[in-house]
mmCIF file of C-alpha atoms in Angstrom:
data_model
loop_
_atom_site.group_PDB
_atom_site.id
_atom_site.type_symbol
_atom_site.label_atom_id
_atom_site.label_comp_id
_atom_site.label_asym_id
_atom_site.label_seq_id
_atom_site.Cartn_x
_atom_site.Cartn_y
_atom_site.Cartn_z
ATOM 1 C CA UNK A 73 -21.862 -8.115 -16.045
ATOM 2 C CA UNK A 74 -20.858 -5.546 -13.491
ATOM 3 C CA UNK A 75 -18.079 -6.226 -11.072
ATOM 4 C CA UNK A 76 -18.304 -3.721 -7.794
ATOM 5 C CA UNK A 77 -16.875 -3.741 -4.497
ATOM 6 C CA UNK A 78 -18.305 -1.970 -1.890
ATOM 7 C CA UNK A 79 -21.011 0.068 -3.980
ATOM 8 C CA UNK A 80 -20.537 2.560 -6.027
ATOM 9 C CA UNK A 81 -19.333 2.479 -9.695
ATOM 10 C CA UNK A 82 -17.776 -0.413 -10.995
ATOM 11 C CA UNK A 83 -14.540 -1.301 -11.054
ATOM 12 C CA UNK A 84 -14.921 -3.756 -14.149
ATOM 13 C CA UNK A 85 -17.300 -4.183 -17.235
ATOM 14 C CA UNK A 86 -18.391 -6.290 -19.692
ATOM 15 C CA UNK A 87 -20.371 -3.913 -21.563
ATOM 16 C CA UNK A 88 -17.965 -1.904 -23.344
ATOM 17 C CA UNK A 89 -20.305 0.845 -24.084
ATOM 18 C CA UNK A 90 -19.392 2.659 -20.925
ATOM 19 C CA UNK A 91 -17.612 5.112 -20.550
ATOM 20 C CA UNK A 92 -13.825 5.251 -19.184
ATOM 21 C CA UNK A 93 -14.648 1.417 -18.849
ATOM 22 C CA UNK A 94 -11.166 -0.983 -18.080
ATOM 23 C CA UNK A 95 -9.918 -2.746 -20.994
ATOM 24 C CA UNK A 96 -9.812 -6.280 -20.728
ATOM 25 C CA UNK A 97 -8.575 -9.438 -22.666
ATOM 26 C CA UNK A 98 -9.837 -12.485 -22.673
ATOM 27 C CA UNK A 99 -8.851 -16.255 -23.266
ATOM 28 C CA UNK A 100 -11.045 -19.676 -23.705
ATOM 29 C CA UNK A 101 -9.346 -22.234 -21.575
ATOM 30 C CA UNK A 102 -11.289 -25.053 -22.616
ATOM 31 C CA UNK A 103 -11.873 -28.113 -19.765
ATOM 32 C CA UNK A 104 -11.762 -26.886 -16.246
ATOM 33 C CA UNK A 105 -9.180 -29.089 -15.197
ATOM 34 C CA UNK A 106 -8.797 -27.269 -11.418
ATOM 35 C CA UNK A 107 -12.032 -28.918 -10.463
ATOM 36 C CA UNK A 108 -12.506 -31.976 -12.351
ATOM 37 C CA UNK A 109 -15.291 -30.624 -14.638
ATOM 38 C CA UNK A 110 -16.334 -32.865 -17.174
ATOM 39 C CA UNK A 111 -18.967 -32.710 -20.142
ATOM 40 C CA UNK A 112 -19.692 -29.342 -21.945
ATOM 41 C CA UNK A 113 -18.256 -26.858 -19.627
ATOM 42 C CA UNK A 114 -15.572 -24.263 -21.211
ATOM 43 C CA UNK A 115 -13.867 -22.377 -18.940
ATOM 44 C CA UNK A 116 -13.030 -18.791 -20.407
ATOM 45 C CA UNK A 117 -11.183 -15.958 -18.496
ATOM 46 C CA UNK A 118 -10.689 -12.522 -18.660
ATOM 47 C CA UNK A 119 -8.104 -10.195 -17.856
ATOM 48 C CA UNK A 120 -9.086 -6.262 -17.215
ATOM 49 C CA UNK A 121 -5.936 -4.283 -17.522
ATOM 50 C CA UNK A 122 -3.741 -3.524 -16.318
ATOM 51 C CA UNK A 123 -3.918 -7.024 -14.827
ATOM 52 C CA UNK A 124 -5.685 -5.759 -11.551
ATOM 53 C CA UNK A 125 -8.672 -8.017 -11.933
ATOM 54 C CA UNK A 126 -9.238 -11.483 -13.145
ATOM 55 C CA UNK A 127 -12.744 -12.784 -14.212
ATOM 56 C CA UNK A 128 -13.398 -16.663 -14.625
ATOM 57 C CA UNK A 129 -16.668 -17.821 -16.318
ATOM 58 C CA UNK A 130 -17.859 -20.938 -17.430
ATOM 59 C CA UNK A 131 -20.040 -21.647 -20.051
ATOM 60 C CA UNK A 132 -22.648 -24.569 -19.614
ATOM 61 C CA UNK A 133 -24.314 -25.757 -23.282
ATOM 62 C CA UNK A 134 -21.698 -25.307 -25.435
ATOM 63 C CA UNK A 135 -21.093 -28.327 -26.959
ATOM 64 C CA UNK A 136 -17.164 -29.911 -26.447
ATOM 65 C CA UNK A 137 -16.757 -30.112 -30.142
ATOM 66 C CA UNK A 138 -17.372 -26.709 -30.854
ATOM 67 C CA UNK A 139 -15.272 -24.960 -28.370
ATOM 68 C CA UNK A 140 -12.818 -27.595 -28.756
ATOM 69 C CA UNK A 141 -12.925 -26.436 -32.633
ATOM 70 C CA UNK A 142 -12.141 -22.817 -31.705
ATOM 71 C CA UNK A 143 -9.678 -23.110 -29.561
ATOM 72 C CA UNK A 144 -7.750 -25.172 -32.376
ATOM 73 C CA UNK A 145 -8.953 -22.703 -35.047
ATOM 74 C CA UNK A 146 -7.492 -19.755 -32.613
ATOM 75 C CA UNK A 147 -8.997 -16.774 -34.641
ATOM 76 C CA UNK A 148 -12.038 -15.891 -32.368
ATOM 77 C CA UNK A 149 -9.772 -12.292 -31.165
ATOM 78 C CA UNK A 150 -10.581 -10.122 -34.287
ATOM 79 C CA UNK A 151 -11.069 -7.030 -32.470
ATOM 80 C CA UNK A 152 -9.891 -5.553 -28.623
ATOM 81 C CA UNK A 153 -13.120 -6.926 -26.675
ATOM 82 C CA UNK A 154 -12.998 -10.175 -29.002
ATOM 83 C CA UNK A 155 -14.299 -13.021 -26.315
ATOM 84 C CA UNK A 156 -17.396 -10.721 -25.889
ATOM 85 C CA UNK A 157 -18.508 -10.295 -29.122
ATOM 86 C CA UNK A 158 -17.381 -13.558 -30.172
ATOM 87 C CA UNK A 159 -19.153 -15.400 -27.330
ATOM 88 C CA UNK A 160 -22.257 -13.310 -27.507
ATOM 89 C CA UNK A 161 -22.593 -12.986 -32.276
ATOM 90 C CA UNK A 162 -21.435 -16.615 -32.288
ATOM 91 C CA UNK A 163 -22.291 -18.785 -29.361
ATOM 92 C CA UNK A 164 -25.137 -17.176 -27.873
ATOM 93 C CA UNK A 165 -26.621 -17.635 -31.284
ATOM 94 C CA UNK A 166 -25.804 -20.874 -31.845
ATOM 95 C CA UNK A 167 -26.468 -22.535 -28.786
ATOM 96 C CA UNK A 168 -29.581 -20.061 -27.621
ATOM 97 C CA UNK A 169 -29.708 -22.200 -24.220
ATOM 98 C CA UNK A 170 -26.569 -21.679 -23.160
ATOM 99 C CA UNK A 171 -25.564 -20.698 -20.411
ATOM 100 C CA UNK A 172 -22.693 -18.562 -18.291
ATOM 101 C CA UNK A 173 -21.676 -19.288 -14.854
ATOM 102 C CA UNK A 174 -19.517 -16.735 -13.355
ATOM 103 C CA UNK A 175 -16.663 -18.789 -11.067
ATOM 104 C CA UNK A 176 -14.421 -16.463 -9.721
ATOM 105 C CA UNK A 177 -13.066 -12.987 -9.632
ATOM 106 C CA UNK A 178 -9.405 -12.215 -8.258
ATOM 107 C CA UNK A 179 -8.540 -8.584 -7.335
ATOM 108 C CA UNK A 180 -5.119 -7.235 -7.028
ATOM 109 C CA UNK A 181 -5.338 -5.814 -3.924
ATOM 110 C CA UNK A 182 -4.135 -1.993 -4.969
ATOM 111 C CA UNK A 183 -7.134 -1.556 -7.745
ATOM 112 C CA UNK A 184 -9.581 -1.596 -5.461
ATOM 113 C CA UNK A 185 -7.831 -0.148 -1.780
ATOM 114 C CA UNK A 186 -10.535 2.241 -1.818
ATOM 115 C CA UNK A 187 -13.482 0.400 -2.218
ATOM 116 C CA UNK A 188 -12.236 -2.592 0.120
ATOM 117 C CA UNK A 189 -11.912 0.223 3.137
ATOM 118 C CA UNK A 190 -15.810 1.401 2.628
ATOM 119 C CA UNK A 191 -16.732 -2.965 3.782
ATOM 120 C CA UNK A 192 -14.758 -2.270 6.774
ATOM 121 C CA UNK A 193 -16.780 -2.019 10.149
ATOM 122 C CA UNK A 194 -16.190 1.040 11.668
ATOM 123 C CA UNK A 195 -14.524 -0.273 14.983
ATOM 124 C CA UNK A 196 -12.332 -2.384 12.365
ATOM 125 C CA UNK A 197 -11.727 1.299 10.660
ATOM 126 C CA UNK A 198 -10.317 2.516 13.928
ATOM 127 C CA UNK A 199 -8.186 -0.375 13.884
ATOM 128 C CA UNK A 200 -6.822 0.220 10.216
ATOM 129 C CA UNK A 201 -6.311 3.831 10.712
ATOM 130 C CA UNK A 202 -4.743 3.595 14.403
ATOM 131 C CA UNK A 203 -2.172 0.735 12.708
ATOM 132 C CA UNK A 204 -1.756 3.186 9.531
ATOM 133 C CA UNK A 205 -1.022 5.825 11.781
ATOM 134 C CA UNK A 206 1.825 4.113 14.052
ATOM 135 C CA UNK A 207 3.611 3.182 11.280
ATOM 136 C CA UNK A 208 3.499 6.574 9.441
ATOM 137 C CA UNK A 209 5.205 8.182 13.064
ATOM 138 C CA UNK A 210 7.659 4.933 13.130
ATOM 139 C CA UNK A 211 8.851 6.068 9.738
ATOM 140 C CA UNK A 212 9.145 9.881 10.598
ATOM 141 C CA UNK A 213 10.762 8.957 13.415
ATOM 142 C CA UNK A 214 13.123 6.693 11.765
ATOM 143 C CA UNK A 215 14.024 9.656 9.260
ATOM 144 C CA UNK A 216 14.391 11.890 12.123
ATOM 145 C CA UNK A 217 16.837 9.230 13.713
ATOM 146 C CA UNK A 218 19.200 8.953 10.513
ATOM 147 C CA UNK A 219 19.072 12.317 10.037
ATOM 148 C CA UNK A 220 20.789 13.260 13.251
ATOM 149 C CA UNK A 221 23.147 10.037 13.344
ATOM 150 C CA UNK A 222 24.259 10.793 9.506
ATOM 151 C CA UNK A 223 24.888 14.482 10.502
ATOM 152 C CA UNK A 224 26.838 13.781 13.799
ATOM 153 C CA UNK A 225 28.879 11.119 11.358
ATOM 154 C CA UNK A 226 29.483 13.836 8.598
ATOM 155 C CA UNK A 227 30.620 15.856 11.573
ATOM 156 C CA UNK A 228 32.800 13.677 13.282
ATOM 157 C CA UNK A 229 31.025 14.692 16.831
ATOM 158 C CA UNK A 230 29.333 13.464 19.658
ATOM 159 C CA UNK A 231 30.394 9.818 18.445
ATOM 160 C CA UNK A 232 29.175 8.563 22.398
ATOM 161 C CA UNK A 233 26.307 6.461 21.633
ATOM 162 C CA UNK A 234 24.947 8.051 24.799
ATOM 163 C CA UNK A 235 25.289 11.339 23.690
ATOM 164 C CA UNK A 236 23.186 10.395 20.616
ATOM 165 C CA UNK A 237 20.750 8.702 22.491
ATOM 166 C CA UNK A 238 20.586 11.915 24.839
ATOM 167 C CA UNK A 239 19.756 14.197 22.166
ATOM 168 C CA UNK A 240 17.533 12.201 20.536
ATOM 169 C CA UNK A 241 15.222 11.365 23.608
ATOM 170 C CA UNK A 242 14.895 15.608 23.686
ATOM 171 C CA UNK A 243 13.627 15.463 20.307
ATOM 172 C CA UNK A 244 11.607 13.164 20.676
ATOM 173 C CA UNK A 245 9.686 14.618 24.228
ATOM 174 C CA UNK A 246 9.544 17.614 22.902
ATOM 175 C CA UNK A 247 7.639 16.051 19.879
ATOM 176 C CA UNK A 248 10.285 16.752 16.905
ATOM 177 C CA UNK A 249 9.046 13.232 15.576
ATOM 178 C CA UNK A 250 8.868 14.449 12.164
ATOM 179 C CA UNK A 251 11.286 15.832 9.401
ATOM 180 C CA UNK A 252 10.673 19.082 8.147
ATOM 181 C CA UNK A 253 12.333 22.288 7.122
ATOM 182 C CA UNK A 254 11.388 24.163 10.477
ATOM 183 C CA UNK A 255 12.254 21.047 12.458
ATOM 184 C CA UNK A 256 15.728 20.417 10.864
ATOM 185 C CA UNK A 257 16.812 24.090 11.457
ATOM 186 C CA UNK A 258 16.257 23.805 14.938
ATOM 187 C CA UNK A 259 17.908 20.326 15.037
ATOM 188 C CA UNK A 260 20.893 20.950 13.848
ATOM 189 C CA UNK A 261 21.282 24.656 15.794
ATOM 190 C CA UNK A 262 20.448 22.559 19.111
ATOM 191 C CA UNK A 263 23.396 19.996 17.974
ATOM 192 C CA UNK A 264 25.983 23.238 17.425
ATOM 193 C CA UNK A 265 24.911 24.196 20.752
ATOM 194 C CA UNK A 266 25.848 20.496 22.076
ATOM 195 C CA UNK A 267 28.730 20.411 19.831
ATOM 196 C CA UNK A 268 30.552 24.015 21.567
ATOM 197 C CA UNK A 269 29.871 22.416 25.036
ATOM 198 C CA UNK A 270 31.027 18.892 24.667
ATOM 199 C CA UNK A 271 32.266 18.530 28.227
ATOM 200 C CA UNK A 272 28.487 18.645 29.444
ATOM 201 C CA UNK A 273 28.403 14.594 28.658
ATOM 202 C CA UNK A 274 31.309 13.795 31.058
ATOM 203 C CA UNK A 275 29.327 13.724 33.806
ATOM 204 C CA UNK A 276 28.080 10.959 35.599
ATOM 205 C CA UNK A 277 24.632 12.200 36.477
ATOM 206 C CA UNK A 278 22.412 11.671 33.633
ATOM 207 C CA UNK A 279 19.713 14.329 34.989
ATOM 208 C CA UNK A 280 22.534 16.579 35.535
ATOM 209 C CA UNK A 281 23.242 15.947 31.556
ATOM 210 C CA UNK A 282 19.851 16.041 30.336
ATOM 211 C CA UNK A 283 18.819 19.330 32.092
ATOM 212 C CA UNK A 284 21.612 21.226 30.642
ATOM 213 C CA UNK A 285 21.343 19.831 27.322
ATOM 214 C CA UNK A 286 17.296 20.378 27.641
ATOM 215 C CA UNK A 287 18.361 24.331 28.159
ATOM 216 C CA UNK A 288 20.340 24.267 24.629
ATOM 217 C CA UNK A 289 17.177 23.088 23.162
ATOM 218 C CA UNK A 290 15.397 25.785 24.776
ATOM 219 C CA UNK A 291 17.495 28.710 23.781
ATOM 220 C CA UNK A 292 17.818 26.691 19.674
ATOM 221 C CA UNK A 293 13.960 26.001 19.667
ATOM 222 C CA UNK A 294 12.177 29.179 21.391
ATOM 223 C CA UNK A 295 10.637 26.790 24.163
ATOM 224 C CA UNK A 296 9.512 27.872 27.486
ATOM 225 C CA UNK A 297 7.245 24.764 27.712
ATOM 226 C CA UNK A 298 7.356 22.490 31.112
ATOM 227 C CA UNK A 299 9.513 19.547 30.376
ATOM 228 C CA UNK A 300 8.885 16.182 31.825
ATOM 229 C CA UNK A 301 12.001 14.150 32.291
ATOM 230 C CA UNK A 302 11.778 10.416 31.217
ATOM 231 C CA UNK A 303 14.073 7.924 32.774
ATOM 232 C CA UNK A 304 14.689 4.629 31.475
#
C-alpha cells in the first residue's frame, strides 16, 4: 500500500523496503464501534510518524476469536513495523481469504502542503497565491508600522497621532512597505529630518504639511520621483 497525494512519490508506505520510507506504528482496535460493524471485522490503525498521517484498515475474515485473542495476548509488536509483519506471517497465513479494506486516511495538513497545492486548479492557484501574497505585505507593513511608532516612543517625538499617520502614509506611497536594512536607514534619517522641523505639523493645511514633509523624504531617500498625493 502506497499513500500519494497529488502524484509523485509517496508520502507513506507499507512496504518498508523503501528507502527513506516514514516510520509508522500501528495498533489493532478490535470492533469498529464508529460505524456499528458487527461480525469479523477488526479495525487496525496506523500511525506514520511523526503523527502526520493516520491510516485505518479493516480486516474482513479474520475470525472474532482470534483477533479478540491477540488483542488480550498484547505481544503481536516484536519489532518497529510489528502490525505488518504480524498481520501479513500470521494472519495472512492463517486465514488465506482474508481480506483488507482500507477505511480512511487523515493527513495533517503541514506533511503534505506541497503536494495538496499541485490538485489545485490553476485559477484556484491564482487565488491561493494572490491571498498568500496580501497577507505577506499586511505583515511587512505591520512591521514597518511598529517600527516607526516604537522609535518615535523611544524618542519621545512626534507623539501627534497625526503626525504619525503623516509620515507613515509617505512611506507607504512611496512603497517603503517592507523592513529592511536600506529601508530603515532612510526611515529613521527622514524622521530626524521631521524631528529638527517640528513646527511644520502646526499647520492647518494638511497639503501644506504633507508637501513639506514629502521634501524631507526626498532629500533622506535620494527621490526625484513624481509624487501623487492621496487624500482621505
Amino acid at each position: 500500500c502506497h499513500i500519494c497525494v497529488g502524484g509523485g512519490f509517496p508520502v507513506a508506505s507499507l512496504d518498508d523496503t523503501l528507502p527513506n520510507n516514514a516510520t509508522f506504528e500501528g495498533w489493532i482496535n478490535g470492533e469498529d464501534r464508529r460505524q456499528g460493524i458487527s461480525g469479523d471485522a477488526c479495525e487496525v490503525s496506523l500511525c506514520f510518524c511523526p503523527h502526520t498521517i493516520w491510516l485505518v484498515i479493516l480486516i474482513h475474515g479474520w475470525p472474532r476469536e482470534a483477533w479478540e485473542a491477540v488483542i488480550q495476548e498484547d505481544d503481536y509488536d516484536q519489532d518497529d513495523q510489528h502490525v505488518v509483519h504480524f498481520l501479513v506471517e500470521n494472519v495472512a497465513e492463517q486465514y488465506p481469504d482474508a481480506t483488507v479494506e482500507f477505511k480512511e486516511v487523515t493527513f495533517a495538513i503541514r506533511s503534505i502542503h506541497g503536494a495538496l497545492k499541485r490538485l489545485l486548479s490553476s485559477k484556484r492557484k491564482e487565488v491561493v497565491r494572490a491571498d498568500r501574497d496580501r497577507r505577506m505585505a499586511e505583515r511587512n507593513w505591520q512591521e514597518v508600522v511598529e517600527f516607526v511608532e516604537s522609535y518615535l516612543q523611544a524618542r519621545g517625538i512626534l507623539s501627534e497621532h497625526h503626525q504619525t499617520r503623516m509620515i507613515l502614509g509617505i512611506m507607504w506611497i512611496k512603497g517603503f512597505k517592507t523592513r529592511t536594512e536600506a529601508n530603515d536607514d532612510v526611515i529613521l534619517r527622514f524622521i530626524a529630518a521631521c524631528e529638527q522641523s517640528p513646527g511644520v505639523f502646526d499647520s492647518d493645511d494638511e497639503r501644506e504639511v504633507f508637501t513639506t514633509v514629502m521634501q524631507y523624504f526626498r532629500e533622506q531617500s535620494g527621490s526625484d520621483q513624481d509624487d501623487h498625493m492621496e487624500e482621505s
